[in-house]
Amino acid sequence: MKPFSHWAARTTTHCQALATAPMPPTPDRPQPGSGSVSLHAWAARLLAMITLTLLLPGRAMQGAESRPSGWEDSIVEMDVTRKQYDYTQPWTRRMQSRRKAGLVLEGHEILTTADQVYDRTLVRIQKRGRGKWYIGDVTWIDYHANLAIVTTEEPGFWDDLKPIVVPEGRSPSESMQIVRWREGKLEMRKAEFSQYTVDTGDLSFVPRILLEISAEIQGVGWGEPVFSNDTLIGLSVQHTGNKISVLPASFIRPILSARKLGTYRGLGFFDFFWQAAVNPASLEHLKLKGEPRGAIVIEVPSHPDQTPVLQPLDILLKIDGFDIDMQGDYQDPDYGPLLLENLATRGKWAGDAVPMTISREGRELEILYRLPKAEFSTSLVPDATYDQAPEYLIAGGFVFQPLNDPYLKAWGPDWKRRSPFRIYYFNNQAPTPEQPALVLLSQVLPDVYNLGYQDVKYLVVKQVNGRRIARLEDLHAALENPPDGFHIIEFMESDSLRRLVVSAADLEAATQRVLQRYGIASDHHLSSESPAETVTAGKP
Amino acid sequence: MTLHPATASAKTEPEQSVIHIMCFSQEPDWDAPWRFSAVRRGSGSGFVIQGKRIMTNAHVVSWDRQILVQRYQDPRPYLATVEFVAHDCDLAILKVQDERFFEGLEPLEFGELPKVRSTVVTYGYPAGGQQISYTRGVVSRVDINNYVHQGNRSLLGVQTDAAINPGNSGGPVIQDDHVVGVAFQGTPGLENTGFFIPPPVIRHFLKDIEDGAYEGFPQAGIRLVPLQNPAYRRFLGLPDNDLGARVDSLVEIPSTQAVMRPDDVILQIGPYPVGSDGTILFEGNRVFGAMAFQEAQHGEEVKLKLWRDKQETTVSLPVYYYEGDRTAGNQYGSPPRYFVYGGLVFTPLSMDYLKTFGRNWADAANAELVYEIFYRRHEDPEQTRSEPIVLADTLADEVNANFIIHRRALVDKINGIRIDKLEDVIRAIESNTAAQHVIEFIPHNGFECLDRADAEQAASRILETYGIPKDRRL
């Protein structure tokens, strides 16, 4: 089960009149029938443009604005090389590079987004869009917050850089510009305010505030800063069409401050499902006293070690002092109506207690809801496995892998539709103490040992040799104890194959033969044997 | 195989007995179940068989409002009605009221399963002209094929390179003056592949209807898988030969569960030895073993030779037509059941309903519905509902104006009563005395409440506004 937990996801808008976009200038076009004359005219114009360009060195591309802002000393370009895994052949890897923007902070730190910084092999930093690349070191990264801090020890790097301040509080929304280095020049594009929303990002299931802007620019969303005059508004994190999502400074600043103080424990989230209370008959049924308001809790995940403070059919009336309206919004003092999910990340961290006023069977109660820590590993099918090479185990040509979304994403951008339905559907199912995770028999590398099973694939393993399987480690251990000379592999109940049996004595030889024939260096990669080199959230 | 040349030669040419069928049909709207689509005119073929009957495909006459039949080179249309229809094997029998229709028409006789590589000729009225058309081809392959009309049944089928086009459906495939098949489907994207229904399937259908009712092809409810891995054969104590396929699991059919067990190895089904790949040799063709069960009629027993507990044993397995996956296939004949209350349209979840979502009906957004219809009964038989009900739509009215969940939602409970079938919805609503009706959905226990007094007051208004003749069809 993965929250973003309300029915019929929707965005909450902080409305402002959109400024009318200026009309683009009509391009001069040669008129039909005036070919030879206009050729001359164009040649002359071209010459004039070249002259103009020569006269104004440093001018950015046409359409972009440029000015000596001082941002040149505060924005760096970064190039991150990372390993790219093919989950259909988890033993292979390729390299991929991504250009990103970084912001110079006090204390020899560079702030950027965490996107594409995972599985990194090399981080390089360049000043003023040109010249020497300095080797960077990621000292802190938080994938849920989508933030990372990079530094470098190289001499001279910091000498002529000017730190920027990530401001507190509400950001202005006038005269916004998005800024990046491009071809050695600082490119600035005018941006229009669109709305504030609360939504999940590409990296994490935790919903948090995002600023939506629009700008005539291509290929941003990689940490490029957005300014309003000289104030930092935020970092761009996503770009589709003209729409750019920006992580606001007001979200970033408290995290950076808490990190400095050592009090940042990672983001928390609301793990319950709720629905808006717009149907008055529902509120009447739940015996709410007073005006229609609040959001109705409909499902609360069970935790083996604690009794949840919330119950299904509780009505959330106040969260952290804010009234919840019947849409499930609260009135944010800075941004207007926002989805209640934002109150889990608004200056609060995992483990913090959030005071709530609820109505339960007609009685108002005050409760303290402790924010669970956002962790990928708590889902039955984890959304992400950052900084870990794909795990796998090959036994006699059978390829076993943990079922996770990175595996399913091998089906391409349309993976939710194209991946095999039944294994995708595990995303809709909750983990249990007996089954906290799933292991998939993803494919069979044909060998005489697995004769008759060559076409078996995409099956979730239930047990092996009588032992319940949730992780590759369980499988590894189960294969150590074959009863009576056979390995018995059983799959989850479905309309597909339930059971197969292979020889125990021949397994090792078959595995070696398969590795050699298919050119695979190792029969397994288990993260427990080589834990990821992580700089986790919560450690400054 | 014995042919009867003496009988055949005495007959007139086969085309005299090939019939042009025009069917005017109306399919129900599965998401607005009181409504029907516009009338559609379909054209197909058929042929006269013994007993003054016309044989054709079920899909030619499905959802019929009126059927007209025309003889070879005779302009007069005659009215016909469906006497028997078998959607699982895509066959139907038509009757013509007017006795004159059959005057001078010789019924066509059935032959045997044609040999691969032998030549066949199709007769029919395909698109592209008004006259009868003949196409010649060879039998390319005999195999178990999915019969797309119902969609979730696979029976013996014959592939030919004789052109089979829309309109050919229901027409005879002739060899040596005998019908050796009924043309019925093609494969888009594959060239020169037409399919016809062979004599074993046709004869099974004709035998089934002898008692005046069609039951259908029985299913053993056994998931039979190849048993070719030497280690698995050793594990079961079987010799490493090519005989015997393994029962991997059983469908929830009590009569099968009483006789069979997982890891039984089926060595022989009726007279057919079963290969280690799960196939049998049927009249010179290796086809999947399920074929052997399809020779039996609904309710008959099939003798099986098994390898169980390291020894040979014989059992008798009664086989029946399986109803459990009815809604997972295309349904015909009975328009969808529904109940409209307070503008809420409740109807059974079915494949036909899912198809109203368009091409991408299996989208992640509809995952719960897809899981419920295709997977739950295999994985969670105890929680499986006999007829899962969906809130198909909400007909806008002031009583439901504030519903957030208003369509494509699987209903879990109403007023605390678990909804296993449409009658539960009616019972839960009509027996409620509280001020509100509480409707709970899957997943995540989303719910909506409906004011009872308001809903009752709105009942006739909503039916009238939306032109719904009755609040229910059961």
mmCIF file of C-alpha atoms in Angstrom, chain B residues 334-441:
data_model
loop_
_atom_site.group_PDB
_atom_site.id
_atom_site.type_symbol
_atom_site.label_atom_id
_atom_site.label_comp_id
_atom_site.label_asym_id
_atom_site.label_seq_id
_atom_site.Cartn_x
_atom_site.Cartn_y
_atom_site.Cartn_z
ATOM 1 C CA SER B 334 -29.505 -12.269 -21.459
ATOM 2 C CA PRO B 335 -29.172 -8.518 -21.167
ATOM 3 C CA PRO B 336 -27.292 -7.373 -18.059
ATOM 4 C CA ARG B 337 -28.966 -7.428 -14.682
ATOM 5 C CA TYR B 338 -29.164 -4.077 -12.918
ATOM 6 C CA PHE B 339 -30.755 -2.117 -10.125
ATOM 7 C CA VAL B 340 -31.118 1.667 -10.105
ATOM 8 C CA TYR B 341 -31.662 3.387 -6.771
ATOM 9 C CA GLY B 342 -31.213 7.070 -5.966
ATOM 10 C CA GLY B 343 -29.559 7.441 -9.370
ATOM 11 C CA LEU B 344 -26.954 4.817 -8.467
ATOM 12 C CA VAL B 345 -26.657 2.177 -11.175
ATOM 13 C CA PHE B 346 -25.651 -1.208 -9.781
ATOM 14 C CA THR B 347 -24.793 -3.972 -12.239
ATOM 15 C CA PRO B 348 -22.656 -7.136 -12.179
ATOM 16 C CA LEU B 349 -18.976 -6.763 -12.984
ATOM 17 C CA SER B 350 -18.228 -8.479 -16.271
ATOM 18 C CA MET B 351 -15.773 -8.507 -19.130
ATOM 19 C CA ASP B 352 -18.506 -6.861 -21.225
ATOM 20 C CA TYR B 353 -18.749 -4.058 -18.674
ATOM 21 C CA LEU B 354 -14.956 -3.571 -18.617
ATOM 22 C CA LYS B 355 -14.928 -3.269 -22.399
ATOM 23 C CA THR B 356 -17.098 -0.163 -22.146
ATOM 24 C CA PHE B 357 -14.007 1.622 -20.770
ATOM 25 C CA GLY B 358 -12.445 1.478 -24.252
ATOM 26 C CA ARG B 359 -9.245 -0.018 -25.542
ATOM 27 C CA ASN B 360 -7.259 0.446 -22.370
ATOM 28 C CA TRP B 361 -9.778 -1.197 -20.093
ATOM 29 C CA ALA B 362 -7.053 -3.061 -18.239
ATOM 30 C CA ASP B 363 -5.420 0.215 -17.107
ATOM 31 C CA ALA B 364 -3.869 0.508 -13.708
ATOM 32 C CA ALA B 365 -6.814 2.755 -12.827
ATOM 33 C CA ASN B 366 -9.144 -0.217 -13.095
ATOM 34 C CA ALA B 367 -6.809 -2.697 -11.415
ATOM 35 C CA GLU B 368 -9.270 -3.700 -8.694
ATOM 36 C CA LEU B 369 -11.936 -4.561 -11.235
ATOM 37 C CA VAL B 370 -9.507 -6.506 -13.404
ATOM 38 C CA TYR B 371 -8.174 -8.411 -10.392
ATOM 39 C CA GLU B 372 -11.660 -9.222 -9.158
ATOM 40 C CA ILE B 373 -12.846 -10.662 -12.435
ATOM 41 C CA PHE B 374 -9.771 -12.584 -13.550
ATOM 42 C CA TYR B 375 -7.662 -13.430 -10.511
ATOM 43 C CA ARG B 376 -9.483 -13.468 -7.211
ATOM 44 C CA ARG B 377 -11.223 -16.788 -7.724
ATOM 45 C CA HIS B 378 -7.843 -18.486 -8.272
ATOM 46 C CA GLU B 379 -6.074 -16.807 -5.374
ATOM 47 C CA ASP B 380 -8.641 -16.165 -2.709
ATOM 48 C CA PRO B 381 -11.558 -18.551 -3.272
ATOM 49 C CA GLU B 382 -13.039 -17.897 0.168
ATOM 50 C CA GLN B 383 -13.422 -14.180 -0.511
ATOM 51 C CA THR B 384 -14.640 -14.668 -4.067
ATOM 52 C CA ARG B 385 -18.104 -13.255 -4.715
ATOM 53 C CA SER B 386 -20.445 -15.193 -6.943
ATOM 54 C CA GLU B 387 -21.407 -12.000 -8.777
ATOM 55 C CA PRO B 388 -19.270 -8.963 -7.917
ATOM 56 C CA ILE B 389 -21.325 -5.784 -8.242
ATOM 57 C CA VAL B 390 -20.105 -2.411 -9.478
ATOM 58 C CA LEU B 391 -21.486 1.051 -9.089
ATOM 59 C CA ALA B 392 -21.421 1.503 -12.874
ATOM 60 C CA ASP B 393 -22.552 5.092 -12.923
ATOM 61 C CA THR B 394 -24.417 7.728 -10.961
ATOM 62 C CA LEU B 395 -27.300 9.421 -12.750
ATOM 63 C CA ALA B 396 -26.951 12.998 -11.578
ATOM 64 C CA ASP B 397 -29.726 14.128 -9.251
ATOM 65 C CA GLU B 398 -29.846 16.314 -6.169
ATOM 66 C CA VAL B 399 -29.884 13.211 -3.916
ATOM 67 C CA ASN B 400 -26.436 12.134 -5.123
ATOM 68 C CA ALA B 401 -25.055 15.560 -6.077
ATOM 69 C CA ASN B 402 -22.221 15.354 -3.550
ATOM 70 C CA PHE B 403 -20.960 11.853 -4.273
ATOM 71 C CA ILE B 404 -17.204 11.675 -4.790
ATOM 72 C CA ILE B 405 -17.195 8.002 -5.725
ATOM 73 C CA HIS B 406 -19.684 7.832 -8.528
ATOM 74 C CA ARG B 407 -18.642 5.255 -11.098
ATOM 75 C CA ARG B 408 -16.510 2.227 -11.877
ATOM 76 C CA ALA B 409 -16.293 1.274 -8.219
ATOM 77 C CA LEU B 410 -16.511 -2.237 -6.842
ATOM 78 C CA VAL B 411 -19.142 -2.495 -4.119
ATOM 79 C CA ASP B 412 -18.082 -4.196 -0.892
ATOM 80 C CA LYS B 413 -21.037 -3.706 1.470
ATOM 81 C CA ILE B 414 -24.318 -1.846 1.634
ATOM 82 C CA ASN B 415 -25.760 -1.072 5.056
ATOM 83 C CA GLY B 416 -23.347 -3.581 6.533
ATOM 84 C CA ILE B 417 -24.440 -6.427 4.253
ATOM 85 C CA ARG B 418 -21.726 -7.985 2.115
ATOM 86 C CA ILE B 419 -22.669 -7.808 -1.546
ATOM 87 C CA ASP B 420 -22.139 -11.149 -3.266
ATOM 88 C CA LYS B 421 -24.765 -10.696 -5.968
ATOM 89 C CA LEU B 422 -27.286 -8.161 -7.248
ATOM 90 C CA GLU B 423 -30.077 -9.508 -5.028
ATOM 91 C CA ASP B 424 -27.945 -8.565 -1.986
ATOM 92 C CA VAL B 425 -27.985 -4.924 -3.128
ATOM 93 C CA ILE B 426 -31.761 -4.902 -3.301
ATOM 94 C CA ARG B 427 -32.134 -6.727 0.000
ATOM 95 C CA ALA B 428 -29.651 -4.414 1.745
ATOM 96 C CA ILE B 429 -31.415 -1.311 0.486
ATOM 97 C CA GLU B 430 -35.007 -2.450 0.872
ATOM 98 C CA SER B 431 -34.500 -3.828 4.384
ATOM 99 C CA ASN B 432 -32.762 -0.700 5.694
ATOM 100 C CA THR B 433 -34.655 1.398 8.214
ATOM 101 C CA ALA B 434 -31.884 3.872 9.112
ATOM 102 C CA ALA B 435 -31.931 7.464 7.837
ATOM 103 C CA GLN B 436 -29.020 6.810 5.464
ATOM 104 C CA HIS B 437 -27.891 4.044 3.184
ATOM 105 C CA VAL B 438 -24.167 3.386 3.559
ATOM 106 C CA ILE B 439 -22.429 2.050 0.458
ATOM 107 C CA GLU B 440 -18.863 0.813 0.945
ATOM 108 C CA PHE B 441 -16.379 0.220 -1.843
#
